[in-house]
XYZ file of N, CA and C in Angstrom:
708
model
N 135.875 135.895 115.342
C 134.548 135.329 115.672
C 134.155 134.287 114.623
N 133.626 133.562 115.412
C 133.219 131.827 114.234
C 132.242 132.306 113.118
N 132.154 132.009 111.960
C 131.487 132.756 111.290
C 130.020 131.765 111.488
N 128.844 132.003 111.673
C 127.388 131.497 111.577
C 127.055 130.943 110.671
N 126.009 129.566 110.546
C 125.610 128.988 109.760
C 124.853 129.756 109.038
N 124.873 129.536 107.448
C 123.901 130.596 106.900
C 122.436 129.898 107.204
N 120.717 130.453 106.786
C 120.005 129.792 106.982
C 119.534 128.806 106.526
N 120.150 128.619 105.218
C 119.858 127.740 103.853
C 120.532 126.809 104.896
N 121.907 126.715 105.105
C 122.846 125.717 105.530
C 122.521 124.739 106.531
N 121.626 125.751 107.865
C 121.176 124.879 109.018
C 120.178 124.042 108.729
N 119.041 124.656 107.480
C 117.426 124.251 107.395
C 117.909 123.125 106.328
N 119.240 123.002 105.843
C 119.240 121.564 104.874
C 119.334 120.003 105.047
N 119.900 119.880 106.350
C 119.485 118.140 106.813
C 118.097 117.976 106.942
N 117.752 118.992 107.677
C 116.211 118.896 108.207
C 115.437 118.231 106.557
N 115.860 119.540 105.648
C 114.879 119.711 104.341
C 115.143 118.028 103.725
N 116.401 117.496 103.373
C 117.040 116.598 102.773
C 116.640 115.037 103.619
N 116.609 115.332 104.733
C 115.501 114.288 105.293
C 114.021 114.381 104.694
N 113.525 115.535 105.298
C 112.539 115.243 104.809
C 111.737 114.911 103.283
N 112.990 115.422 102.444
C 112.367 114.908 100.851
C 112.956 113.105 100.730
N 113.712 112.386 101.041
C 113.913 111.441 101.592
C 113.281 110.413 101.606
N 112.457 110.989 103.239
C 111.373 110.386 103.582
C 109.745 110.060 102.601
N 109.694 111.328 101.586
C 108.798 111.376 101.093
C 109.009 111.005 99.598
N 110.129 110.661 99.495
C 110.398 110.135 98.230
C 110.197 108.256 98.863
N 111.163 107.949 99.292
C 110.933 106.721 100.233
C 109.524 106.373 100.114
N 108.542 107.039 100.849
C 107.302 106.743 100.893
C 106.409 106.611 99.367
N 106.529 106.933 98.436
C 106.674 107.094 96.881
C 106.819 105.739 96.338
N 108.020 105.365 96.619
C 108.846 104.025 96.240
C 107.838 102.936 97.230
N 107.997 102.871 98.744
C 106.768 102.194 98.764
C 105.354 102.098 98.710
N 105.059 103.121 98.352
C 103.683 103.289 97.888
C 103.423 102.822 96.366
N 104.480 102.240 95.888
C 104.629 101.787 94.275
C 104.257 103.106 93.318
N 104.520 104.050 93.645
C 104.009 105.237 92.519
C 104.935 105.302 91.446
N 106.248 104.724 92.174
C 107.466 104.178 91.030
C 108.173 102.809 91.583
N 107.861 102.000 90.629
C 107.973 100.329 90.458
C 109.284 100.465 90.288
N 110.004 98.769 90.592
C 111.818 98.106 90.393
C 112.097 98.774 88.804
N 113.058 99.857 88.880
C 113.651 99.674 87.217
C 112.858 101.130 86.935
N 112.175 101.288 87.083
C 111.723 102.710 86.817
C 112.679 104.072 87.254
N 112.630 104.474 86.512
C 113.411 106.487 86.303
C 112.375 107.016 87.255
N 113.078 107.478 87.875
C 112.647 109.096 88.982
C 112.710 110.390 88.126
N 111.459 111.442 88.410
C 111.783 112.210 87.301
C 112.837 112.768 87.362
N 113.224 113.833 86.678
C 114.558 114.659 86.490
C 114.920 115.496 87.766
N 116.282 115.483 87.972
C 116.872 116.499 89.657
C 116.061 117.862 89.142
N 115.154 118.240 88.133
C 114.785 119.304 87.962
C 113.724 119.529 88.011
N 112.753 118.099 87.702
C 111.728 118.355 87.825
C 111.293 117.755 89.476
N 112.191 117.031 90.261
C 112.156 116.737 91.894
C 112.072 118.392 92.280
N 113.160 119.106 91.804
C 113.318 120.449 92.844
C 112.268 121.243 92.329
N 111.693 121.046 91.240
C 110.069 122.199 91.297
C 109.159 121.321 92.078
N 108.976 119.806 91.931
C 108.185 119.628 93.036
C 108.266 119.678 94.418
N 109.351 119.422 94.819
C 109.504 119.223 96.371
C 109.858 121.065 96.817
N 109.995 121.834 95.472
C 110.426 123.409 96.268
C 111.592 123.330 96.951
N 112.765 122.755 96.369
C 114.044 122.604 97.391
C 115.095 122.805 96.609
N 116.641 123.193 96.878
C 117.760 123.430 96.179
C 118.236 122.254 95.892
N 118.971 122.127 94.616
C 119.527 121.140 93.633
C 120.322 120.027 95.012
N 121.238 121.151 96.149
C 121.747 120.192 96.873
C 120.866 119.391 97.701
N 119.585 119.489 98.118
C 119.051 119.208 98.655
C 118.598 117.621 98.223
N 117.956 117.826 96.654
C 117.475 116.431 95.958
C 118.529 115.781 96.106
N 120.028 115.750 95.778
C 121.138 115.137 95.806
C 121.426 114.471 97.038
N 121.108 115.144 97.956
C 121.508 114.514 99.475
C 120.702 113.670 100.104
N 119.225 114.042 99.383
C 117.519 112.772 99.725
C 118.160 111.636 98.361
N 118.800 112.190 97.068
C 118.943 110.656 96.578
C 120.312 110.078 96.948
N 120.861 110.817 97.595
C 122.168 109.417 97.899
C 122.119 108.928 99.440
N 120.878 109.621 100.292
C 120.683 108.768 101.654
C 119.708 107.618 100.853
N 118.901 107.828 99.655
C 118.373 106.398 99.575
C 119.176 105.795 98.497
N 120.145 106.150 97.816
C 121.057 105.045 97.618
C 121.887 104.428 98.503
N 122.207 105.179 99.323
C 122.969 104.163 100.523
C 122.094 103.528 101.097
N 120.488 103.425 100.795
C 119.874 102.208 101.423
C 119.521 100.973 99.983
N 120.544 101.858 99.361
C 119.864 100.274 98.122
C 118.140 100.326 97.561
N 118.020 101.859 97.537
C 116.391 102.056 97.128
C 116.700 102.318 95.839
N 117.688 103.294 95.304
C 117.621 103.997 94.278
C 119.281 103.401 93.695
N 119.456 103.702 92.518
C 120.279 103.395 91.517
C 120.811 104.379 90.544
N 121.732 105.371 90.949
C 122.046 106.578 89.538
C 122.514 105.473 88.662
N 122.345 106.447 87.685
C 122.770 105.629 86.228
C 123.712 106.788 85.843
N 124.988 106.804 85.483
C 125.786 108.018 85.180
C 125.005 108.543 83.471
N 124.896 109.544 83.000
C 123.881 110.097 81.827
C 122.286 109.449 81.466
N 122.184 108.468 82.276
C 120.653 108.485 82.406
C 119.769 108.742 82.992
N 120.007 108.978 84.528
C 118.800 109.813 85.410
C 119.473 108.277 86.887
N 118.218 108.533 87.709
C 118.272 107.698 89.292
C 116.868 106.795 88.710
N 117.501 105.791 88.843
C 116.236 104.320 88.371
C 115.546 103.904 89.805
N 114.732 103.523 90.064
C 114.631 102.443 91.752
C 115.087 101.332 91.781
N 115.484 100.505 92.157
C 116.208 99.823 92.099
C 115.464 98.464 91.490
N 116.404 97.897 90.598
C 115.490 96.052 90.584
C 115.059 95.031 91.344
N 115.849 95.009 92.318
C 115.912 94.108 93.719
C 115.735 95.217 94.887
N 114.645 95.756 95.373
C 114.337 96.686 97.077
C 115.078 95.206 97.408
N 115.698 96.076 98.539
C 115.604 95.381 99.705
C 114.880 95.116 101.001
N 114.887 94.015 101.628
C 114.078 94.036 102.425
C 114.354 94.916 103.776
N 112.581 96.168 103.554
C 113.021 97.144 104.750
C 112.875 96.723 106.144
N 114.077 96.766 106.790
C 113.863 96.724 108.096
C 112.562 97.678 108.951
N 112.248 96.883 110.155
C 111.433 97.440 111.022
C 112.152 99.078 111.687
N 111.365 99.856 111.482
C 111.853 101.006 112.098
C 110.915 101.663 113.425
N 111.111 101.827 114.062
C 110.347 102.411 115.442
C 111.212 103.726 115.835
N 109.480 104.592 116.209
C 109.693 105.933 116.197
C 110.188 106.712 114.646
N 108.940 106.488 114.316
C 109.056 107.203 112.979
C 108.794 108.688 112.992
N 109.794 109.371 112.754
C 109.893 110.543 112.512
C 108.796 111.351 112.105
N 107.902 111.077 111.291
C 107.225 111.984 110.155
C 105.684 111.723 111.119
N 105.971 111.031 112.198
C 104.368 110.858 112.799
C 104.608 111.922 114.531
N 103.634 112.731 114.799
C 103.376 113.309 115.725
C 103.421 112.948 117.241
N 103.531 113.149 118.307
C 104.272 112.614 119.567
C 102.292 111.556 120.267
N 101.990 112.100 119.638
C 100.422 111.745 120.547
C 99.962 110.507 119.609
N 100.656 110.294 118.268
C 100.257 109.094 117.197
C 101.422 108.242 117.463
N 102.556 108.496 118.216
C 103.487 107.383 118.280
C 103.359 106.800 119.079
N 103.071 107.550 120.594
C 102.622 106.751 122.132
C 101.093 105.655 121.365
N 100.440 106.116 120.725
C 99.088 105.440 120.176
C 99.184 104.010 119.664
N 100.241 104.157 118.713
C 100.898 102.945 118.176
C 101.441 102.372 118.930
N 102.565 102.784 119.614
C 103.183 101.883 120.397
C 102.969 101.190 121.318
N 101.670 101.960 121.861
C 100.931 101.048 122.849
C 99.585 100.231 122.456
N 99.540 100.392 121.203
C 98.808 99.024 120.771
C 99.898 97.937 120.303
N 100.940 98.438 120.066
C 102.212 97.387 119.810
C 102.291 96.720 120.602
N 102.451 96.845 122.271
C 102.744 96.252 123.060
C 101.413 95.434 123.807
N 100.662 95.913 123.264
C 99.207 95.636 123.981
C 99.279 93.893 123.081
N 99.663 94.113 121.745
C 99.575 92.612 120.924
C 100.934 91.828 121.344
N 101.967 92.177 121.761
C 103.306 91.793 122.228
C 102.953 91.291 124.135
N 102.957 91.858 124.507
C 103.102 91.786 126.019
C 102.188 91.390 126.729
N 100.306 91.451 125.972
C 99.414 90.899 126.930
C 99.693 89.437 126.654
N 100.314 88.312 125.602
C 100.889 87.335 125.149
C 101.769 86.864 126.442
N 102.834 87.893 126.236
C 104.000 87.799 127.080
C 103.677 87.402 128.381
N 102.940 88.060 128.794
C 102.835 87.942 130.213
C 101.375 86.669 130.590
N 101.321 85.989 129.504
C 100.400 84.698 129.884
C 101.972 83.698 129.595
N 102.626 83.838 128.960
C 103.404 82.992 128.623
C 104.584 82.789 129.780
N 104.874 83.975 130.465
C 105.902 84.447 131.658
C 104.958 83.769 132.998
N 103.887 83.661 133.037
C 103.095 82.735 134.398
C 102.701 81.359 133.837
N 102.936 80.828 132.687
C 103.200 79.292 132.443
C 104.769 78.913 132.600
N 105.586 80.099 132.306
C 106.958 78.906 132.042
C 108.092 79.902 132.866
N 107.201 80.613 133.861
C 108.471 81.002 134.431
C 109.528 80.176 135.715
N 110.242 80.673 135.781
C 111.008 79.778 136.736
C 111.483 80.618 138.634
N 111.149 79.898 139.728
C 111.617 80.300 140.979
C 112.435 81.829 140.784
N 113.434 81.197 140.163
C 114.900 82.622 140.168
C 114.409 83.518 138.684
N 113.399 83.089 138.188
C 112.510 84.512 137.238
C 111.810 85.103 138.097
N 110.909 84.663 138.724
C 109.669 85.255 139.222
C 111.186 86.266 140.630
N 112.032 85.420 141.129
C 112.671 86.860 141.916
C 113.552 88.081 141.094
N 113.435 87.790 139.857
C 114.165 88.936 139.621
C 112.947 89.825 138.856
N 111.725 89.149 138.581
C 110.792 90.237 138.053
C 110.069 90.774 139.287
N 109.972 90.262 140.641
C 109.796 90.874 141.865
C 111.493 92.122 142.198
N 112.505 92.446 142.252
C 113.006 92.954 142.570
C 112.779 94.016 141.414
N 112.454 93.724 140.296
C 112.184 94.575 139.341
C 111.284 95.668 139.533
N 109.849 95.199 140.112
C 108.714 95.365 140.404
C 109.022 96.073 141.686
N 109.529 95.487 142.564
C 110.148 96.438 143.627
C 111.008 97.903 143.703
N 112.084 97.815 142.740
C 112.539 99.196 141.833
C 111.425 99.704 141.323
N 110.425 99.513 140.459
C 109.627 100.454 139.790
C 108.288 101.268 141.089
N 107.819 100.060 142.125
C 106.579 100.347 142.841
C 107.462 101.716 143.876
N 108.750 101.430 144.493
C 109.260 102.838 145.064
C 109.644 104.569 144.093
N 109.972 103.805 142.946
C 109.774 105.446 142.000
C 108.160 106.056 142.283
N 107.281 104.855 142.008
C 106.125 105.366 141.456
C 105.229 105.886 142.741
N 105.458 104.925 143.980
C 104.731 105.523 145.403
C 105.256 107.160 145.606
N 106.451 107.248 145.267
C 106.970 108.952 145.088
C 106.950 109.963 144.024
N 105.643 108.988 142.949
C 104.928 110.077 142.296
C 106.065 110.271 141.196
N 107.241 109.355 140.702
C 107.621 109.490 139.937
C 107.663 108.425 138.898
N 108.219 108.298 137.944
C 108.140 107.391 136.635
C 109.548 107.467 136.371
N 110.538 106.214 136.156
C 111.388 106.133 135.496
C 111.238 104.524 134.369
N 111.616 105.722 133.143
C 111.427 105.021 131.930
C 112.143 103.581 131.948
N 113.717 103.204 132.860
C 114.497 102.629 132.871
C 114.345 101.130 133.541
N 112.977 102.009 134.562
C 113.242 101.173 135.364
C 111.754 100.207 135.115
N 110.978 100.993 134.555
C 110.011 100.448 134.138
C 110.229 99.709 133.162
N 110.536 99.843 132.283
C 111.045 99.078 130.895
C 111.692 97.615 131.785
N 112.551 97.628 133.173
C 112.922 96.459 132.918
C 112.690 95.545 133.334
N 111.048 95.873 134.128
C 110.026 94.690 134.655
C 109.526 94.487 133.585
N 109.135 94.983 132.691
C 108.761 94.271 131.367
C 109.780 93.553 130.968
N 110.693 93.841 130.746
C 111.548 92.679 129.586
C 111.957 91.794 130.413
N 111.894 92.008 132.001
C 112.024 90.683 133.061
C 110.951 89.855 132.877
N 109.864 90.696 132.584
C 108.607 89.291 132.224
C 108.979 88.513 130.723
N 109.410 89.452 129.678
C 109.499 88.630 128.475
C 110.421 87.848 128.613
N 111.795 87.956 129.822
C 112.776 86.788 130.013
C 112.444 85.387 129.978
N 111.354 85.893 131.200
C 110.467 84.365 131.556
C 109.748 84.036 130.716
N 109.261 84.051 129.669
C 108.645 83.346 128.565
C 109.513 82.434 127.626
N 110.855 82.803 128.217
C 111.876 81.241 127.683
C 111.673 81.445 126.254
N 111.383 82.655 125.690
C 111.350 82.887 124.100
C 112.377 83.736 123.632
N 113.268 83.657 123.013
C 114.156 84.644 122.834
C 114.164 86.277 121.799
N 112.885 85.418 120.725
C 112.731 86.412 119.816
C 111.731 87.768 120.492
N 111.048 87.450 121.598
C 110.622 87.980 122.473
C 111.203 89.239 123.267
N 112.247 88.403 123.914
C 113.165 89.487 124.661
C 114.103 89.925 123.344
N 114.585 89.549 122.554
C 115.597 90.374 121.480
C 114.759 91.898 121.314
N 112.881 90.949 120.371
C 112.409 92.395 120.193
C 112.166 93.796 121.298
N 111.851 93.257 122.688
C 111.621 94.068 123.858
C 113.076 95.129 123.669
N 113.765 94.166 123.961
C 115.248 95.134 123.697
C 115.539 96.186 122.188
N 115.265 95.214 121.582
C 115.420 96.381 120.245
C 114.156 97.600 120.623
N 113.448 97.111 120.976
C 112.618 98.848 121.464
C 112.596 99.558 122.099
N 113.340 99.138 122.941
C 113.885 99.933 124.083
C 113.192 101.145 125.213
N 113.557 101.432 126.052
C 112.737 102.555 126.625
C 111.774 103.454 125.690
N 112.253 103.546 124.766
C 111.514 104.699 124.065
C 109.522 103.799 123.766
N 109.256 102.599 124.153
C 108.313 101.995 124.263
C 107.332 102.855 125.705
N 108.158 103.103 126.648
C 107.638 103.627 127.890
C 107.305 104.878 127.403
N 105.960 105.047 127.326
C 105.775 106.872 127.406
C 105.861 107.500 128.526
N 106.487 108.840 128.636
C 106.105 109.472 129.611
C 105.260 111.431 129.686
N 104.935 110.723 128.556
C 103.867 112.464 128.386
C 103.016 112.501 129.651
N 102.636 111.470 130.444
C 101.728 111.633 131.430
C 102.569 112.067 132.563
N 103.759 112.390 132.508
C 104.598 113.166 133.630
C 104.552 114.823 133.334
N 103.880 115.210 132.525
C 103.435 116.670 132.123
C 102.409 116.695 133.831
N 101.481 115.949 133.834
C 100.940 115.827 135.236
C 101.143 116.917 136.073
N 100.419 117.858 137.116
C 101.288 119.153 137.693
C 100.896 117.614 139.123
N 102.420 118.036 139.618
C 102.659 117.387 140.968
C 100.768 117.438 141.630
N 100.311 116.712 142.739
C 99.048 117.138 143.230
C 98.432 115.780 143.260
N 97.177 115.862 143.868
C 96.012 114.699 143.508
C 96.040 114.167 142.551
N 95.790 114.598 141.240
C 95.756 113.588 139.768
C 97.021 112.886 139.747
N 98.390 113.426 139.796
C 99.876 112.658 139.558
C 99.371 111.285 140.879
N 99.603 111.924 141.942
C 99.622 110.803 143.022
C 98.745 109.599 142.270
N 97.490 110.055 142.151
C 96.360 109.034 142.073
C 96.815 108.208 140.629
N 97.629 108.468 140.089
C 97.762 108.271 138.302
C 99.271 107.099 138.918
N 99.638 107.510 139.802
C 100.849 106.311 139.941
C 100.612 105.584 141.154
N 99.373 105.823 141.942
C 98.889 104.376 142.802
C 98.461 103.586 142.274
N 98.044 104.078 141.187
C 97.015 102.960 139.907
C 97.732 102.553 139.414
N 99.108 102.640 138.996
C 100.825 102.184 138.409
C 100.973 100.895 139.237
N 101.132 101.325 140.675
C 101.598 100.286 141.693
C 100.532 99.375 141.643
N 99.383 99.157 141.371
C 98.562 98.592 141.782
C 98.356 97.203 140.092
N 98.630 97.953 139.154
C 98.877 97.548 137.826
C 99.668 96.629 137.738
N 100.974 97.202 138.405
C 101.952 96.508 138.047
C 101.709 95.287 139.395
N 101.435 95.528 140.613
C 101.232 94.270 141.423
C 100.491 93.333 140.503
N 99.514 93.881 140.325
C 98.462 92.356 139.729
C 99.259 91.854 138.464
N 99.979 92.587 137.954
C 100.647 91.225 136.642
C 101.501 90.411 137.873
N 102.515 90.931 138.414
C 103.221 90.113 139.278
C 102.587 88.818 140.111
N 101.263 89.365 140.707
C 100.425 88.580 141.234
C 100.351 87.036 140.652
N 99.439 87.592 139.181
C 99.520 86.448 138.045
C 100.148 85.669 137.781
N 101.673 86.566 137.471
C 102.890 85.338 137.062
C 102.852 84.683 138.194
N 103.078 85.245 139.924
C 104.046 84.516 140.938
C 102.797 83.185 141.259
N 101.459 83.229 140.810
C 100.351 82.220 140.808
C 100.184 81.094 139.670
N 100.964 81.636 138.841
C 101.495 80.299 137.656
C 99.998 80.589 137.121
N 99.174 81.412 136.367
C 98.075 81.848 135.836
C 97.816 82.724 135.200
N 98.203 82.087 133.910
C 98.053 82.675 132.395
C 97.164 83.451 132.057
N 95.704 83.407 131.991
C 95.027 84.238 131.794
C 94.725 85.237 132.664
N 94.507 85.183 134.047
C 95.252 86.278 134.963
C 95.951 87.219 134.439
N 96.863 86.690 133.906
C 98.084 87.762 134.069
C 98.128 88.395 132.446
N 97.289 87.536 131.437
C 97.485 88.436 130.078
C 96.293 88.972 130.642
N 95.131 89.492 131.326
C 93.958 90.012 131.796
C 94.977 91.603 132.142
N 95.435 90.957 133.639
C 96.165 92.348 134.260
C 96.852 92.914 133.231
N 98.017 92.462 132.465
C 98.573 93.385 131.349
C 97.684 94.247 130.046
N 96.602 93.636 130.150
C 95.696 94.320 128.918
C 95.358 95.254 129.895
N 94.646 95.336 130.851
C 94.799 96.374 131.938
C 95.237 97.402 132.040
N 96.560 97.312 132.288
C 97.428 98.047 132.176
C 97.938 98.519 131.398
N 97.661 98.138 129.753
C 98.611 98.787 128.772
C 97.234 99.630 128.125
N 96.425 99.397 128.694
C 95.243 99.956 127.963
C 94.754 101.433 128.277
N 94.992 101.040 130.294
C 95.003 102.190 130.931
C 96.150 103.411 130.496
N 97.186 102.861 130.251
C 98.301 103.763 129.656
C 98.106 104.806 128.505
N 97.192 103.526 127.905
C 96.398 104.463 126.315
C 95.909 105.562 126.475
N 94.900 105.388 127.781
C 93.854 106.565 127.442
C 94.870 107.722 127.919
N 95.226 107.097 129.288
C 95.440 108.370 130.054
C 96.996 109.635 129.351
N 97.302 108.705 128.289
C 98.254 109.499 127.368
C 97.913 110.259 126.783
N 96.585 109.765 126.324
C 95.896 110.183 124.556
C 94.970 111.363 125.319
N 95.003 111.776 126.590
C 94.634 113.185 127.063
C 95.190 113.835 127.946
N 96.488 113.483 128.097
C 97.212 114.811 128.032
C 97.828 115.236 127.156
């Protein structure tokens, strides 16, 4: 028989992330400046309450990001030169009801843009592929369902048409995980139905906008819609 993880063993990525993260947050919070000593692996493990392997494994995931610097007989310095941190989405250390929150004010400053910019400069063979798009998403949603996939890709069909590239790169780097779907907790019934006619009806009027070549229209309907998304997340 396979022998079992002990409990120390399973609970240590978890733990080693999380001191990590909170060391990380430390370093940018400047509580320790470029060139500065981290206190001692001894005095980390009375503060953080964690085993020796643990500090070791939070300081060499942030030396492999170029945060931290061992010094062999002098201690872990921060580094002289941080590097510049990349954008990260879906941050771990924040709660499922504070990430949909963010993210949909993310997109609310991204996409109500987008979609004034997608009904000035879109083109004949845009506007049909963000209609067939729109067409995939309005049959999930008349059947009371939500797919993340498919929704996501009438949006980034609108950021196509804005002829901006840094636009659609970022849409893509965020990928579905931008689409919430906590509001599919919903019990099947009156509220679900009524919660995705208001979907179909959302998503027509941006389409509307773009296929009318009318910019403010259509960043109107998307604030609309990404707004409506807000609430109706932020209570269930």
């Amino acid at each position: 028989m396979q022998d079992q993880p002990s409990p120390t063993t399973s609970k240590r990525p978890r733990l080693s992330v999380d001191v990590a993260n909170r060391l990380r947050k430390m370093i940018d919070d400047r509580q320790w400046v470029a060139g500065q000593q981290l206190p001692t692996e001894l005095k980390l493990i009375d503060m953080f309450g964690v085993s020796r392997t643990v500090i070791r494994e939070a300081i060499s995931a942030l030396g492999a990001e170029g945060l931290v610097q061992p010094q062999h007989g002098r201690g872990v310095f921060v580094a002289e030169h941080l590097p510049t941190r990349p954008f990260r989405f879906g941050d771990t250390s924040i709660d499922e009801t504070t990430h949909i929150r963010q993210s949909m004010e993310l997109r609310l400053g991204i996409e109500t843009e987008a979609a004034a910019l997608a009904a000035a400069r879109r083109t004949d063979a845009e506007l049909a592929e963000i209609k067939r798009a729109l067409d995939a998403i309005n049959q999930l949603n008349a059947e009371s369902v939500g797919g993340a996939a498919e929704d996501f890709h009438f949006h980034v069909k609108i950021a196509e048409a804005t002829h901006n590239s840094y636009l659609v790169d970022f849409m893509n780097f965020l990928g579905t995980p931008i689409i919430p779907r906590v509001v599919l907790r919903l019990d099947f019934g009156a509220e679900r139905d009524a919660f995705f006619e208001e979907l179909i009806e959302h998503h027509n009027a941006i389409y509307d906008a773009i296929e009318a070549q009318d910019p403010e229209a259509a960043a109107t309907a998307m604030r609309v819609h990404l707004s409506r998304g807000l609430v109706v997340n932020r209570a269930v």
